[in-house]
């Protein structure tokens, strides 16, 4: 059963009808692209066909929409400053090793996607990949993992101001009040074709819910309805932090340039930053994971 207020991806060149049957007038054709609509209701018509109502009074046939389920992943709120790096498994079915570059050892159990892990030691393995000691004699390669660590406040940010760090290498997000980290999670930034611009920005516009679209007439055309918890920080490029209902690829680049967050994480960031003494600072950069080695020498 479809939950009201959920969304679905529209098929390319799907027709939208004025009534829930194919004999009704066609309101529009959606065209070809990455297109999502909010579903208001669903039902079977007299002919036994399933139809979905979108945008109040517009209908699409069940064959022309694929329902999506938002991710239920959420990051962590922090009551004290982290004492060691931490993060999440971002691939499925990871079997740890007993040493760096070691073979997977089934006796150590299995880690699954989004498992939370703390790092107790780091070693440099073959081909310059880092290996993380996650406790209990278990080591995992960095390619399985997205790491968060406390970072230094950017010089332009005052010691009492709110700011967030978006790490493009790790695909992570960390929120700070001054020098204190208060929240951390996974994100999805822009794909290499549409990279998220690095720099220090401030949130300029905020919307609790709004649509996004772009690249009309091109192969990367997209139209997304009812995106929640939007915070635009790079207005020149139309880039924002926002909630994301259409994928569950957090920890990997996956966007058209924006910083995708789960809806739960975006809601937290939106409400937290609304109480900030400043327009929220957003520091976007690419970290160097090799700097973590210095902590464990």
PDB file of C-alpha atoms in Angstrom, residues 147-252:
ATOM      1  CA  UNK A 147      35.358   8.586   8.264  1.00  0.00           C
ATOM      2  CA  UNK A 148      34.582  11.635  10.422  1.00  0.00           C
ATOM      3  CA  UNK A 149      37.102  13.380  12.654  1.00  0.00           C
ATOM      4  CA  UNK A 150      37.134  16.677  14.517  1.00  0.00           C
ATOM      5  CA  UNK A 151      38.488  19.443  12.308  1.00  0.00           C
ATOM      6  CA  UNK A 152      39.725  22.966  12.944  1.00  0.00           C
ATOM      7  CA  UNK A 153      37.271  25.829  12.668  1.00  0.00           C
ATOM      8  CA  UNK A 154      37.818  27.888   9.485  1.00  0.00           C
ATOM      9  CA  UNK A 155      39.491  31.272  10.226  1.00  0.00           C
ATOM     10  CA  UNK A 156      36.468  33.355   9.142  1.00  0.00           C
ATOM     11  CA  UNK A 157      34.136  31.533  11.549  1.00  0.00           C
ATOM     12  CA  UNK A 158      33.859  33.095  15.023  1.00  0.00           C
ATOM     13  CA  UNK A 159      34.236  30.910  18.095  1.00  0.00           C
ATOM     14  CA  UNK A 160      30.524  31.182  18.985  1.00  0.00           C
ATOM     15  CA  UNK A 161      29.147  30.628  15.480  1.00  0.00           C
ATOM     16  CA  UNK A 162      27.478  27.582  13.922  1.00  0.00           C
ATOM     17  CA  UNK A 163      29.140  25.940  10.928  1.00  0.00           C
ATOM     18  CA  UNK A 164      29.172  22.653   9.056  1.00  0.00           C
ATOM     19  CA  UNK A 165      31.889  20.730   7.268  1.00  0.00           C
ATOM     20  CA  UNK A 166      31.132  18.877   4.039  1.00  0.00           C
ATOM     21  CA  UNK A 167      33.999  16.498   3.275  1.00  0.00           C
ATOM     22  CA  UNK A 168      33.971  15.553  -0.398  1.00  0.00           C
ATOM     23  CA  UNK A 169      36.565  12.798  -0.014  1.00  0.00           C
ATOM     24  CA  UNK A 170      34.833  10.992   2.829  1.00  0.00           C
ATOM     25  CA  UNK A 171      31.303  12.018   1.777  1.00  0.00           C
ATOM     26  CA  UNK A 172      30.508  13.096   5.322  1.00  0.00           C
ATOM     27  CA  UNK A 173      28.922  16.036   7.116  1.00  0.00           C
ATOM     28  CA  UNK A 174      29.796  17.373  10.558  1.00  0.00           C
ATOM     29  CA  UNK A 175      28.020  20.194  12.413  1.00  0.00           C
ATOM     30  CA  UNK A 176      29.803  22.435  14.922  1.00  0.00           C
ATOM     31  CA  UNK A 177      28.975  25.069  17.487  1.00  0.00           C
ATOM     32  CA  UNK A 178      32.262  26.919  17.652  1.00  0.00           C
ATOM     33  CA  UNK A 179      34.872  24.192  18.110  1.00  0.00           C
ATOM     34  CA  UNK A 180      32.446  21.578  19.451  1.00  0.00           C
ATOM     35  CA  UNK A 181      31.188  18.923  17.036  1.00  0.00           C
ATOM     36  CA  UNK A 182      27.508  18.314  17.743  1.00  0.00           C
ATOM     37  CA  UNK A 183      26.369  16.077  14.867  1.00  0.00           C
ATOM     38  CA  UNK A 184      27.782  13.949  12.069  1.00  0.00           C
ATOM     39  CA  UNK A 185      26.418  11.908   9.200  1.00  0.00           C
ATOM     40  CA  UNK A 186      26.870  10.712   5.617  1.00  0.00           C
ATOM     41  CA  UNK A 187      26.010  12.751   2.528  1.00  0.00           C
ATOM     42  CA  UNK A 188      26.068  12.451  -1.250  1.00  0.00           C
ATOM     43  CA  UNK A 189      27.739  15.335  -3.082  1.00  0.00           C
ATOM     44  CA  UNK A 190      27.942  16.078  -6.788  1.00  0.00           C
ATOM     45  CA  UNK A 191      29.120  13.466  -9.241  1.00  0.00           C
ATOM     46  CA  UNK A 192      32.384  14.194 -11.039  1.00  0.00           C
ATOM     47  CA  UNK A 193      30.395  15.484 -13.993  1.00  0.00           C
ATOM     48  CA  UNK A 194      28.619  18.012 -11.733  1.00  0.00           C
ATOM     49  CA  UNK A 195      31.014  18.597  -8.823  1.00  0.00           C
ATOM     50  CA  UNK A 196      30.065  20.414  -5.640  1.00  0.00           C
ATOM     51  CA  UNK A 197      32.167  23.588  -5.526  1.00  0.00           C
ATOM     52  CA  UNK A 198      34.697  23.843  -2.702  1.00  0.00           C
ATOM     53  CA  UNK A 199      34.980  26.893  -0.480  1.00  0.00           C
ATOM     54  CA  UNK A 200      33.528  28.611   2.569  1.00  0.00           C
ATOM     55  CA  UNK A 201      29.933  29.762   2.095  1.00  0.00           C
ATOM     56  CA  UNK A 202      26.955  30.877   4.138  1.00  0.00           C
ATOM     57  CA  UNK A 203      23.344  29.776   3.851  1.00  0.00           C
ATOM     58  CA  UNK A 204      21.427  32.496   1.997  1.00  0.00           C
ATOM     59  CA  UNK A 205      17.982  31.001   1.464  1.00  0.00           C
ATOM     60  CA  UNK A 206      15.977  28.392   3.364  1.00  0.00           C
ATOM     61  CA  UNK A 207      12.823  26.499   2.385  1.00  0.00           C
ATOM     62  CA  UNK A 208      11.067  23.892   4.453  1.00  0.00           C
ATOM     63  CA  UNK A 209       9.820  22.360   1.201  1.00  0.00           C
ATOM     64  CA  UNK A 210      10.174  23.303  -2.454  1.00  0.00           C
ATOM     65  CA  UNK A 211      10.736  21.849  -5.915  1.00  0.00           C
ATOM     66  CA  UNK A 212      14.021  21.696  -7.820  1.00  0.00           C
ATOM     67  CA  UNK A 213      14.634  21.401 -11.542  1.00  0.00           C
ATOM     68  CA  UNK A 214      17.389  21.980 -14.029  1.00  0.00           C
ATOM     69  CA  UNK A 215      19.072  21.151 -17.343  1.00  0.00           C
ATOM     70  CA  UNK A 216      15.790  21.277 -19.225  1.00  0.00           C
ATOM     71  CA  UNK A 217      16.214  20.034 -22.787  1.00  0.00           C
ATOM     72  CA  UNK A 218      19.426  18.186 -21.965  1.00  0.00           C
ATOM     73  CA  UNK A 219      20.137  14.548 -21.187  1.00  0.00           C
ATOM     74  CA  UNK A 220      20.555  15.368 -17.486  1.00  0.00           C
ATOM     75  CA  UNK A 221      17.175  17.112 -17.134  1.00  0.00           C
ATOM     76  CA  UNK A 222      15.655  16.665 -13.669  1.00  0.00           C
ATOM     77  CA  UNK A 223      12.482  17.747 -11.906  1.00  0.00           C
ATOM     78  CA  UNK A 224      11.941  16.892  -8.238  1.00  0.00           C
ATOM     79  CA  UNK A 225       8.835  17.864  -6.307  1.00  0.00           C
ATOM     80  CA  UNK A 226       8.537  18.665  -2.603  1.00  0.00           C
ATOM     81  CA  UNK A 227      12.195  18.464  -1.611  1.00  0.00           C
ATOM     82  CA  UNK A 228      12.356  18.940   2.170  1.00  0.00           C
ATOM     83  CA  UNK A 229      14.629  21.119   4.329  1.00  0.00           C
ATOM     84  CA  UNK A 230      16.514  23.087   1.668  1.00  0.00           C
ATOM     85  CA  UNK A 231      19.380  25.420   2.591  1.00  0.00           C
ATOM     86  CA  UNK A 232      21.016  27.193  -0.360  1.00  0.00           C
ATOM     87  CA  UNK A 233      24.636  28.109   0.293  1.00  0.00           C
ATOM     88  CA  UNK A 234      26.218  28.433  -3.176  1.00  0.00           C
ATOM     89  CA  UNK A 235      23.626  30.612  -4.887  1.00  0.00           C
ATOM     90  CA  UNK A 236      25.767  31.227  -7.966  1.00  0.00           C
ATOM     91  CA  UNK A 237      25.513  27.534  -8.837  1.00  0.00           C
ATOM     92  CA  UNK A 238      22.135  26.829  -7.195  1.00  0.00           C
ATOM     93  CA  UNK A 239      23.699  24.433  -4.662  1.00  0.00           C
ATOM     94  CA  UNK A 240      22.022  23.522  -1.375  1.00  0.00           C
ATOM     95  CA  UNK A 241      21.984  21.139   1.521  1.00  0.00           C
ATOM     96  CA  UNK A 242      18.644  19.310   1.389  1.00  0.00           C
ATOM     97  CA  UNK A 243      16.708  16.191   2.247  1.00  0.00           C
ATOM     98  CA  UNK A 244      16.601  13.414  -0.344  1.00  0.00           C
ATOM     99  CA  UNK A 245      13.862  10.845  -0.834  1.00  0.00           C
ATOM    100  CA  UNK A 246      14.858   9.395  -4.215  1.00  0.00           C
ATOM    101  CA  UNK A 247      18.019   7.416  -3.396  1.00  0.00           C
ATOM    102  CA  UNK A 248      19.861   5.628  -0.611  1.00  0.00           C
ATOM    103  CA  UNK A 249      23.464   6.071  -1.795  1.00  0.00           C
ATOM    104  CA  UNK A 250      24.752   8.111   1.128  1.00  0.00           C
ATOM    105  CA  UNK A 251      28.508   7.843   1.468  1.00  0.00           C
ATOM    106  CA  UNK A 252      28.922   8.063  -2.321  1.00  0.00           C
TER     107      UNK A 252
END
